[in-house]
Amino acid sequence: GQQLNQSPQSMFIQEGEDVSMNCTSSSIFNTWLWYKQEPGEGPVLLIALYKAGELTSNGRLTAQFGITRKDSFLNISASIPSDVGIYFCAGPMIQGAQKLVFGQGTRLTINP
Amino acid sequence: DGGITQSPKYLFRKEGQNVTLSCEQNLNHDAMYWYRQDPGQGLRLIYYSQIVNDFQKGDIAEGYSVSREKKESFPLTVTSAQKNPTAFYLCASIGTGIGYTFGSGTRLTVV
């Protein structure tokens, strides 16, 4: 079935550094979603990408929909302590039912 | 404000006991989902429902049961057949837009 491979699994950075993470699949996706989950809470949608090559920003976050439609990237610039959390990529399953498949997540830890 | 409410936030289950996790939404969404989250494994789909009185198994349905008697409610029962139930459980729903809206989760621990 469709799977999303997300990397890295974890990151430990200093406050102010830029962050980059990516998500790849062996299958084509028509939509890519990026979620953030803070400790003890449910994930919250950050960015949605709908077209190959699309580059979308949300404040300090920038995400790109890969040209091959098999990958996506999320960058965070000038990280701050509140960026801590787990970032998930997700995409809709082809079979419908509006089901999403999720990557394993990237856990971001920031040292002040 | 519209959203999804999960309760309780923390739940403790004894061996051999069934427990039910509540999920209520006031978003008027048709489709609802239950996910299980374990460390390092992302989100795995347990059950989903696209419409009232109908639901389907996800990838890890064994040991779980659900009902969908009302559009707003999609409770999940963790049965004694689920041998490793300790996890963080997330409920989600989706309307006509893209992407899920998630609840804030229930952390279930076996004691």
PDB file of C-alpha atoms in Angstrom:
ATOM      1  CA  GLY A   1       0.000   0.000   0.000  1.00  0.00           C
ATOM      2  CA  GLN A   2       0.915   3.643  -0.010  1.00  0.00           C
ATOM      3  CA  GLN A   3       3.585   4.584   2.478  1.00  0.00           C
ATOM      4  CA  LEU A   4       5.346   7.793   3.356  1.00  0.00           C
ATOM      5  CA  ASN A   5       8.958   7.775   4.517  1.00  0.00           C
ATOM      6  CA  GLN A   6       9.854  10.808   6.546  1.00  0.00           C
ATOM      7  CA  SER A   7      13.347  11.906   7.511  1.00  0.00           C
ATOM      8  CA  PRO A   8      15.062  12.628   9.710  1.00  0.00           C
ATOM      9  CA  GLN A   9      13.235  10.881  12.543  1.00  0.00           C
ATOM     10  CA  SER A  10      14.555  13.408  15.035  1.00  0.00           C
ATOM     11  CA  MET A  11      16.494  16.666  15.064  1.00  0.00           C
ATOM     12  CA  PHE A  12      18.298  18.474  17.847  1.00  0.00           C
ATOM     13  CA  ILE A  13      19.142  22.071  16.955  1.00  0.00           C
ATOM     14  CA  GLN A  14      20.042  25.392  18.484  1.00  0.00           C
ATOM     15  CA  GLU A  15      17.524  28.202  18.608  1.00  0.00           C
ATOM     16  CA  GLY A  16      17.848  30.365  15.521  1.00  0.00           C
ATOM     17  CA  GLU A  17      18.953  27.563  13.198  1.00  0.00           C
ATOM     18  CA  ASP A  18      17.078  26.641  10.045  1.00  0.00           C
ATOM     19  CA  VAL A  19      15.417  23.217   9.823  1.00  0.00           C
ATOM     20  CA  SER A  20      14.771  21.014   6.824  1.00  0.00           C
ATOM     21  CA  MET A  21      12.845  17.751   6.676  1.00  0.00           C
ATOM     22  CA  ASN A  22      11.437  15.691   3.853  1.00  0.00           C
ATOM     23  CA  CYS A  23       8.943  13.053   2.961  1.00  0.00           C
ATOM     24  CA  THR A  24       9.153  10.535   0.136  1.00  0.00           C
ATOM     25  CA  SER A  25       6.895   7.898  -1.326  1.00  0.00           C
ATOM     26  CA  SER A  26       7.050   5.185  -3.950  1.00  0.00           C
ATOM     27  CA  SER A  27       3.560   6.285  -5.043  1.00  0.00           C
ATOM     28  CA  ILE A  28       2.376   9.515  -6.580  1.00  0.00           C
ATOM     29  CA  PHE A  29       0.383  11.863  -4.375  1.00  0.00           C
ATOM     30  CA  ASN A  30      -1.895  14.612  -5.673  1.00  0.00           C
ATOM     31  CA  THR A  31      -1.873  16.500  -2.401  1.00  0.00           C
ATOM     32  CA  TRP A  32       0.729  16.869   0.320  1.00  0.00           C
ATOM     33  CA  LEU A  33      -0.085  18.015   3.838  1.00  0.00           C
ATOM     34  CA  TRP A  34       2.196  19.009   6.695  1.00  0.00           C
ATOM     35  CA  TYR A  35       1.011  18.798  10.294  1.00  0.00           C
ATOM     36  CA  LYS A  36       2.583  19.794  13.599  1.00  0.00           C
ATOM     37  CA  GLN A  37       1.846  17.996  16.857  1.00  0.00           C
ATOM     38  CA  GLU A  38       2.747  19.563  20.177  1.00  0.00           C
ATOM     39  CA  PRO A  39       3.246  17.346  23.237  1.00  0.00           C
ATOM     40  CA  GLY A  40      -0.010  15.843  24.485  1.00  0.00           C
ATOM     41  CA  GLU A  41      -2.108  17.375  21.716  1.00  0.00           C
ATOM     42  CA  GLY A  42      -3.534  16.396  18.342  1.00  0.00           C
ATOM     43  CA  PRO A  43      -1.812  17.379  15.084  1.00  0.00           C
ATOM     44  CA  VAL A  44      -2.664  20.723  13.526  1.00  0.00           C
ATOM     45  CA  LEU A  45      -2.531  21.383   9.788  1.00  0.00           C
ATOM     46  CA  LEU A  46       0.288  23.780   8.839  1.00  0.00           C
ATOM     47  CA  ILE A  47       0.456  23.760   5.061  1.00  0.00           C
ATOM     48  CA  ALA A  48      -1.402  22.071   2.199  1.00  0.00           C
ATOM     49  CA  LEU A  49       0.148  21.619  -1.254  1.00  0.00           C
ATOM     50  CA  TYR A  50      -1.961  20.835  -4.308  1.00  0.00           C
ATOM     51  CA  LYS A  51       0.258  21.052  -7.391  1.00  0.00           C
ATOM     52  CA  ALA A  52       3.611  19.593  -8.413  1.00  0.00           C
ATOM     53  CA  GLY A  53       6.342  22.185  -8.003  1.00  0.00           C
ATOM     54  CA  GLU A  54       4.228  24.338  -5.710  1.00  0.00           C
ATOM     55  CA  LEU A  55       6.072  26.311  -3.054  1.00  0.00           C
ATOM     56  CA  THR A  56       3.939  27.602  -0.180  1.00  0.00           C
ATOM     57  CA  SER A  57       4.843  29.605   2.906  1.00  0.00           C
ATOM     58  CA  ASN A  58       3.171  30.049   6.259  1.00  0.00           C
ATOM     59  CA  GLY A  59       5.218  32.532   8.263  1.00  0.00           C
ATOM     60  CA  ARG A  60       8.651  31.013   8.844  1.00  0.00           C
ATOM     61  CA  LEU A  61       7.530  27.706   7.350  1.00  0.00           C
ATOM     62  CA  THR A  62       7.969  26.885   3.685  1.00  0.00           C
ATOM     63  CA  ALA A  63       6.880  23.661   2.028  1.00  0.00           C
ATOM     64  CA  GLN A  64       7.366  22.367  -1.487  1.00  0.00           C
ATOM     65  CA  PHE A  65       5.515  19.789  -3.555  1.00  0.00           C
ATOM     66  CA  GLY A  66       8.130  17.803  -5.463  1.00  0.00           C
ATOM     67  CA  ILE A  67       8.078  17.789  -9.258  1.00  0.00           C
ATOM     68  CA  THR A  68       7.832  13.984  -9.375  1.00  0.00           C
ATOM     69  CA  ARG A  69       4.820  14.144  -6.991  1.00  0.00           C
ATOM     70  CA  LYS A  70       6.592  11.529  -4.894  1.00  0.00           C
ATOM     71  CA  ASP A  71       8.173  13.855  -2.361  1.00  0.00           C
ATOM     72  CA  SER A  72       7.706  17.002  -0.334  1.00  0.00           C
ATOM     73  CA  PHE A  73       9.923  19.199   1.824  1.00  0.00           C
ATOM     74  CA  LEU A  74       9.298  21.379   4.848  1.00  0.00           C
ATOM     75  CA  ASN A  75      11.695  24.091   5.941  1.00  0.00           C
ATOM     76  CA  ILE A  76      11.563  26.185   9.104  1.00  0.00           C
ATOM     77  CA  SER A  77      13.681  29.304   9.191  1.00  0.00           C
ATOM     78  CA  ALA A  78      15.168  30.902  12.306  1.00  0.00           C
ATOM     79  CA  SER A  79      13.733  28.332  14.717  1.00  0.00           C
ATOM     80  CA  ILE A  80      12.272  29.434  18.040  1.00  0.00           C
ATOM     81  CA  PRO A  81      11.404  27.372  21.150  1.00  0.00           C
ATOM     82  CA  SER A  82       7.711  27.105  20.244  1.00  0.00           C
ATOM     83  CA  ASP A  83       8.651  25.195  17.069  1.00  0.00           C
ATOM     84  CA  VAL A  84       9.269  22.134  19.259  1.00  0.00           C
ATOM     85  CA  GLY A  85       7.029  19.213  18.379  1.00  0.00           C
ATOM     86  CA  ILE A  86       6.539  16.395  15.908  1.00  0.00           C
ATOM     87  CA  TYR A  87       6.050  17.269  12.255  1.00  0.00           C
ATOM     88  CA  PHE A  88       4.110  14.856  10.057  1.00  0.00           C
ATOM     89  CA  CYS A  89       3.693  14.724   6.339  1.00  0.00           C
ATOM     90  CA  ALA A  90       0.471  13.218   5.015  1.00  0.00           C
ATOM     91  CA  GLY A  91      -1.304  12.530   1.780  1.00  0.00           C
ATOM     92  CA  PRO A  92      -4.698  11.207   0.727  1.00  0.00           C
ATOM     93  CA  MET A  93      -4.957   7.542  -0.168  1.00  0.00           C
ATOM     94  CA  ILE A  94      -5.937   6.903  -3.744  1.00  0.00           C
ATOM     95  CA  GLN A  95      -8.753   4.612  -2.678  1.00  0.00           C
ATOM     96  CA  GLY A  96     -10.741   7.505  -1.372  1.00  0.00           C
ATOM     97  CA  ALA A  97     -12.853   7.580   1.784  1.00  0.00           C
ATOM     98  CA  GLN A  98     -10.858  10.761   2.385  1.00  0.00           C
ATOM     99  CA  LYS A  99      -8.309   8.660   4.240  1.00  0.00           C
ATOM    100  CA  LEU A 100      -4.873  10.061   4.880  1.00  0.00           C
ATOM    101  CA  VAL A 101      -1.617   8.159   5.128  1.00  0.00           C
ATOM    102  CA  PHE A 102       0.974   9.665   7.487  1.00  0.00           C
ATOM    103  CA  GLY A 103       4.727   9.652   7.641  1.00  0.00           C
ATOM    104  CA  GLN A 104       6.426   8.462  10.833  1.00  0.00           C
ATOM    105  CA  GLY A 105       7.069  12.025  11.950  1.00  0.00           C
ATOM    106  CA  THR A 106      10.134  14.191  12.621  1.00  0.00           C
ATOM    107  CA  ARG A 107      10.622  15.093  16.275  1.00  0.00           C
ATOM    108  CA  LEU A 108      12.165  18.547  16.616  1.00  0.00           C
ATOM    109  CA  THR A 109      13.997  19.529  19.804  1.00  0.00           C
ATOM    110  CA  ILE A 110      15.430  23.024  20.229  1.00  0.00           C
ATOM    111  CA  ASN A 111      18.142  24.045  22.652  1.00  0.00           C
ATOM    112  CA  PRO A 112      17.732  27.660  23.734  1.00  0.00           C
TER     113      PRO A 112
ATOM    114  CA  ASP B   1     -16.123  27.435  18.340  1.00  0.00           C
ATOM    115  CA  GLY B   2     -16.378  24.284  16.267  1.00  0.00           C
ATOM    116  CA  GLY B   3     -14.069  21.428  16.956  1.00  0.00           C
ATOM    117  CA  ILE B   4     -13.537  17.889  18.128  1.00  0.00           C
ATOM    118  CA  THR B   5     -13.678  16.966  21.795  1.00  0.00           C
ATOM    119  CA  GLN B   6     -12.058  13.807  23.094  1.00  0.00           C
ATOM    120  CA  SER B   7     -12.558  12.550  26.604  1.00  0.00           C
ATOM    121  CA  PRO B   8     -11.143  11.627  28.946  1.00  0.00           C
ATOM    122  CA  LYS B   9      -7.661  13.108  28.474  1.00  0.00           C
ATOM    123  CA  TYR B  10      -6.110  10.293  30.510  1.00  0.00           C
ATOM    124  CA  LEU B  11      -7.533   6.810  31.016  1.00  0.00           C
ATOM    125  CA  PHE B  12      -6.273   3.841  32.973  1.00  0.00           C
ATOM    126  CA  ARG B  13      -7.381   0.320  32.178  1.00  0.00           C
ATOM    127  CA  LYS B  14      -6.949  -2.822  34.198  1.00  0.00           C
ATOM    128  CA  GLU B  15      -6.050  -6.087  32.502  1.00  0.00           C
ATOM    129  CA  GLY B  16      -9.117  -7.716  30.934  1.00  0.00           C
ATOM    130  CA  GLN B  17     -11.261  -4.603  31.091  1.00  0.00           C
ATOM    131  CA  ASN B  18     -13.085  -2.897  28.243  1.00  0.00           C
ATOM    132  CA  VAL B  19     -12.881   0.888  28.096  1.00  0.00           C
ATOM    133  CA  THR B  20     -14.589   3.427  25.833  1.00  0.00           C
ATOM    134  CA  LEU B  21     -13.019   6.597  24.506  1.00  0.00           C
ATOM    135  CA  SER B  22     -15.356   9.411  23.573  1.00  0.00           C
ATOM    136  CA  CYS B  23     -15.131  11.572  20.442  1.00  0.00           C
ATOM    137  CA  GLU B  24     -17.651  14.323  19.716  1.00  0.00           C
ATOM    138  CA  GLN B  25     -17.557  16.899  16.897  1.00  0.00           C
ATOM    139  CA  ASN B  26     -19.714  19.930  16.173  1.00  0.00           C
ATOM    140  CA  LEU B  27     -18.234  20.623  12.750  1.00  0.00           C
ATOM    141  CA  ASN B  28     -21.046  18.880  10.861  1.00  0.00           C
ATOM    142  CA  HIS B  29     -18.437  16.597   9.289  1.00  0.00           C
ATOM    143  CA  ASP B  30     -19.585  13.325   7.761  1.00  0.00           C
ATOM    144  CA  ALA B  31     -16.363  11.333   8.038  1.00  0.00           C
ATOM    145  CA  MET B  32     -14.653  10.466  11.327  1.00  0.00           C
ATOM    146  CA  TYR B  33     -11.523   8.480  12.129  1.00  0.00           C
ATOM    147  CA  TRP B  34      -9.667   6.861  15.004  1.00  0.00           C
ATOM    148  CA  TYR B  35      -5.875   6.671  14.998  1.00  0.00           C
ATOM    149  CA  ARG B  36      -3.446   5.094  17.394  1.00  0.00           C
ATOM    150  CA  GLN B  37      -0.078   6.737  18.009  1.00  0.00           C
ATOM    151  CA  ASP B  38       2.929   4.903  19.418  1.00  0.00           C
ATOM    152  CA  PRO B  39       6.386   6.457  19.782  1.00  0.00           C
ATOM    153  CA  GLY B  40       8.304   6.375  16.526  1.00  0.00           C
ATOM    154  CA  GLN B  41       5.474   4.778  14.553  1.00  0.00           C
ATOM    155  CA  GLY B  42       3.419   7.690  13.372  1.00  0.00           C
ATOM    156  CA  LEU B  43      -0.345   7.400  13.169  1.00  0.00           C
ATOM    157  CA  ARG B  44      -2.063   4.115  12.417  1.00  0.00           C
ATOM    158  CA  LEU B  45      -5.702   3.933  11.378  1.00  0.00           C
ATOM    159  CA  ILE B  46      -7.970   1.846  13.606  1.00  0.00           C
ATOM    160  CA  TYR B  47     -11.483   2.484  12.259  1.00  0.00           C
ATOM    161  CA  TYR B  48     -13.234   5.084  10.157  1.00  0.00           C
ATOM    162  CA  SER B  49     -16.799   6.054   9.366  1.00  0.00           C
ATOM    163  CA  GLN B  50     -17.971   7.976   6.335  1.00  0.00           C
ATOM    164  CA  ILE B  51     -21.610   8.186   7.348  1.00  0.00           C
ATOM    165  CA  VAL B  52     -23.943   7.462  10.239  1.00  0.00           C
ATOM    166  CA  ASN B  53     -24.534   3.753  10.946  1.00  0.00           C
ATOM    167  CA  ASP B  54     -21.619   2.729   8.758  1.00  0.00           C
ATOM    168  CA  PHE B  55     -17.941   2.144   9.559  1.00  0.00           C
ATOM    169  CA  GLN B  56     -14.942   0.248   8.195  1.00  0.00           C
ATOM    170  CA  LYS B  57     -11.864  -1.344   9.669  1.00  0.00           C
ATOM    171  CA  GLY B  58      -8.551   0.380   9.283  1.00  0.00           C
ATOM    172  CA  ASP B  59      -5.103  -1.163   9.412  1.00  0.00           C
ATOM    173  CA  ILE B  60      -5.127  -2.212  13.087  1.00  0.00           C
ATOM    174  CA  ALA B  61      -8.778  -2.860  13.976  1.00  0.00           C
ATOM    175  CA  GLU B  62      -8.242  -6.070  15.958  1.00  0.00           C
ATOM    176  CA  GLY B  63      -9.181  -5.636  19.606  1.00  0.00           C
ATOM    177  CA  TYR B  64     -11.188  -2.463  18.963  1.00  0.00           C
ATOM    178  CA  SER B  65     -14.829  -1.708  18.210  1.00  0.00           C
ATOM    179  CA  VAL B  66     -16.744   1.435  17.233  1.00  0.00           C
ATOM    180  CA  SER B  67     -20.254   2.698  16.677  1.00  0.00           C
ATOM    181  CA  ARG B  68     -21.674   5.622  14.721  1.00  0.00           C
ATOM    182  CA  GLU B  69     -25.242   6.146  15.863  1.00  0.00           C
ATOM    183  CA  LYS B  70     -25.076   9.928  15.544  1.00  0.00           C
ATOM    184  CA  LYS B  71     -23.215  12.159  13.110  1.00  0.00           C
ATOM    185  CA  GLU B  72     -21.565  14.011  15.981  1.00  0.00           C
ATOM    186  CA  SER B  73     -20.279  11.004  17.891  1.00  0.00           C
ATOM    187  CA  PHE B  74     -17.809   8.196  17.117  1.00  0.00           C
ATOM    188  CA  PRO B  75     -16.850   6.344  20.324  1.00  0.00           C
ATOM    189  CA  LEU B  76     -14.025   3.790  20.348  1.00  0.00           C
ATOM    190  CA  THR B  77     -14.063   0.769  22.658  1.00  0.00           C
ATOM    191  CA  VAL B  78     -10.759  -0.868  23.490  1.00  0.00           C
ATOM    192  CA  THR B  79     -11.639  -4.450  24.323  1.00  0.00           C
ATOM    193  CA  SER B  80      -9.809  -7.008  26.428  1.00  0.00           C
ATOM    194  CA  ALA B  81      -8.762  -8.645  23.146  1.00  0.00           C
ATOM    195  CA  GLN B  82      -6.373  -5.755  22.516  1.00  0.00           C
ATOM    196  CA  LYS B  83      -3.208  -7.087  24.141  1.00  0.00           C
ATOM    197  CA  ASN B  84      -1.135  -3.932  24.017  1.00  0.00           C
ATOM    198  CA  PRO B  85      -3.542  -1.016  24.375  1.00  0.00           C
ATOM    199  CA  THR B  86      -1.192   1.505  25.986  1.00  0.00           C
ATOM    200  CA  ALA B  87      -0.974   4.344  23.450  1.00  0.00           C
ATOM    201  CA  PHE B  88      -2.148   7.819  22.537  1.00  0.00           C
ATOM    202  CA  TYR B  89      -5.478   7.739  20.686  1.00  0.00           C
ATOM    203  CA  LEU B  90      -6.505  10.452  18.275  1.00  0.00           C
ATOM    204  CA  CYS B  91      -9.920  11.111  16.780  1.00  0.00           C
ATOM    205  CA  ALA B  92     -10.281  13.145  13.585  1.00  0.00           C
ATOM    206  CA  SER B  93     -12.931  14.293  11.182  1.00  0.00           C
ATOM    207  CA  ILE B  94     -13.085  15.773   7.721  1.00  0.00           C
ATOM    208  CA  GLY B  95     -15.700  17.760   5.855  1.00  0.00           C
ATOM    209  CA  THR B  96     -15.576  19.046   2.324  1.00  0.00           C
ATOM    210  CA  GLY B  97     -12.140  20.614   2.725  1.00  0.00           C
ATOM    211  CA  ILE B  98      -8.748  18.984   2.661  1.00  0.00           C
ATOM    212  CA  GLY B  99      -7.057  17.516   5.679  1.00  0.00           C
ATOM    213  CA  TYR B 100      -8.316  16.318   9.015  1.00  0.00           C
ATOM    214  CA  THR B 101      -9.271  18.227  12.105  1.00  0.00           C
ATOM    215  CA  PHE B 102      -7.938  16.337  15.118  1.00  0.00           C
ATOM    216  CA  GLY B 103      -9.052  16.155  18.703  1.00  0.00           C
ATOM    217  CA  SER B 104      -6.551  16.632  21.509  1.00  0.00           C
ATOM    218  CA  GLY B 105      -6.201  12.926  22.167  1.00  0.00           C
ATOM    219  CA  THR B 106      -6.680  10.391  24.953  1.00  0.00           C
ATOM    220  CA  ARG B 107      -3.714   8.716  26.589  1.00  0.00           C
ATOM    221  CA  LEU B 108      -4.615   5.181  27.611  1.00  0.00           C
ATOM    222  CA  THR B 109      -2.442   3.265  30.052  1.00  0.00           C
ATOM    223  CA  VAL B 110      -2.803  -0.322  31.227  1.00  0.00           C
ATOM    224  CA  VAL B 111      -2.231  -0.736  34.945  1.00  0.00           C
TER     225      VAL B 111
END
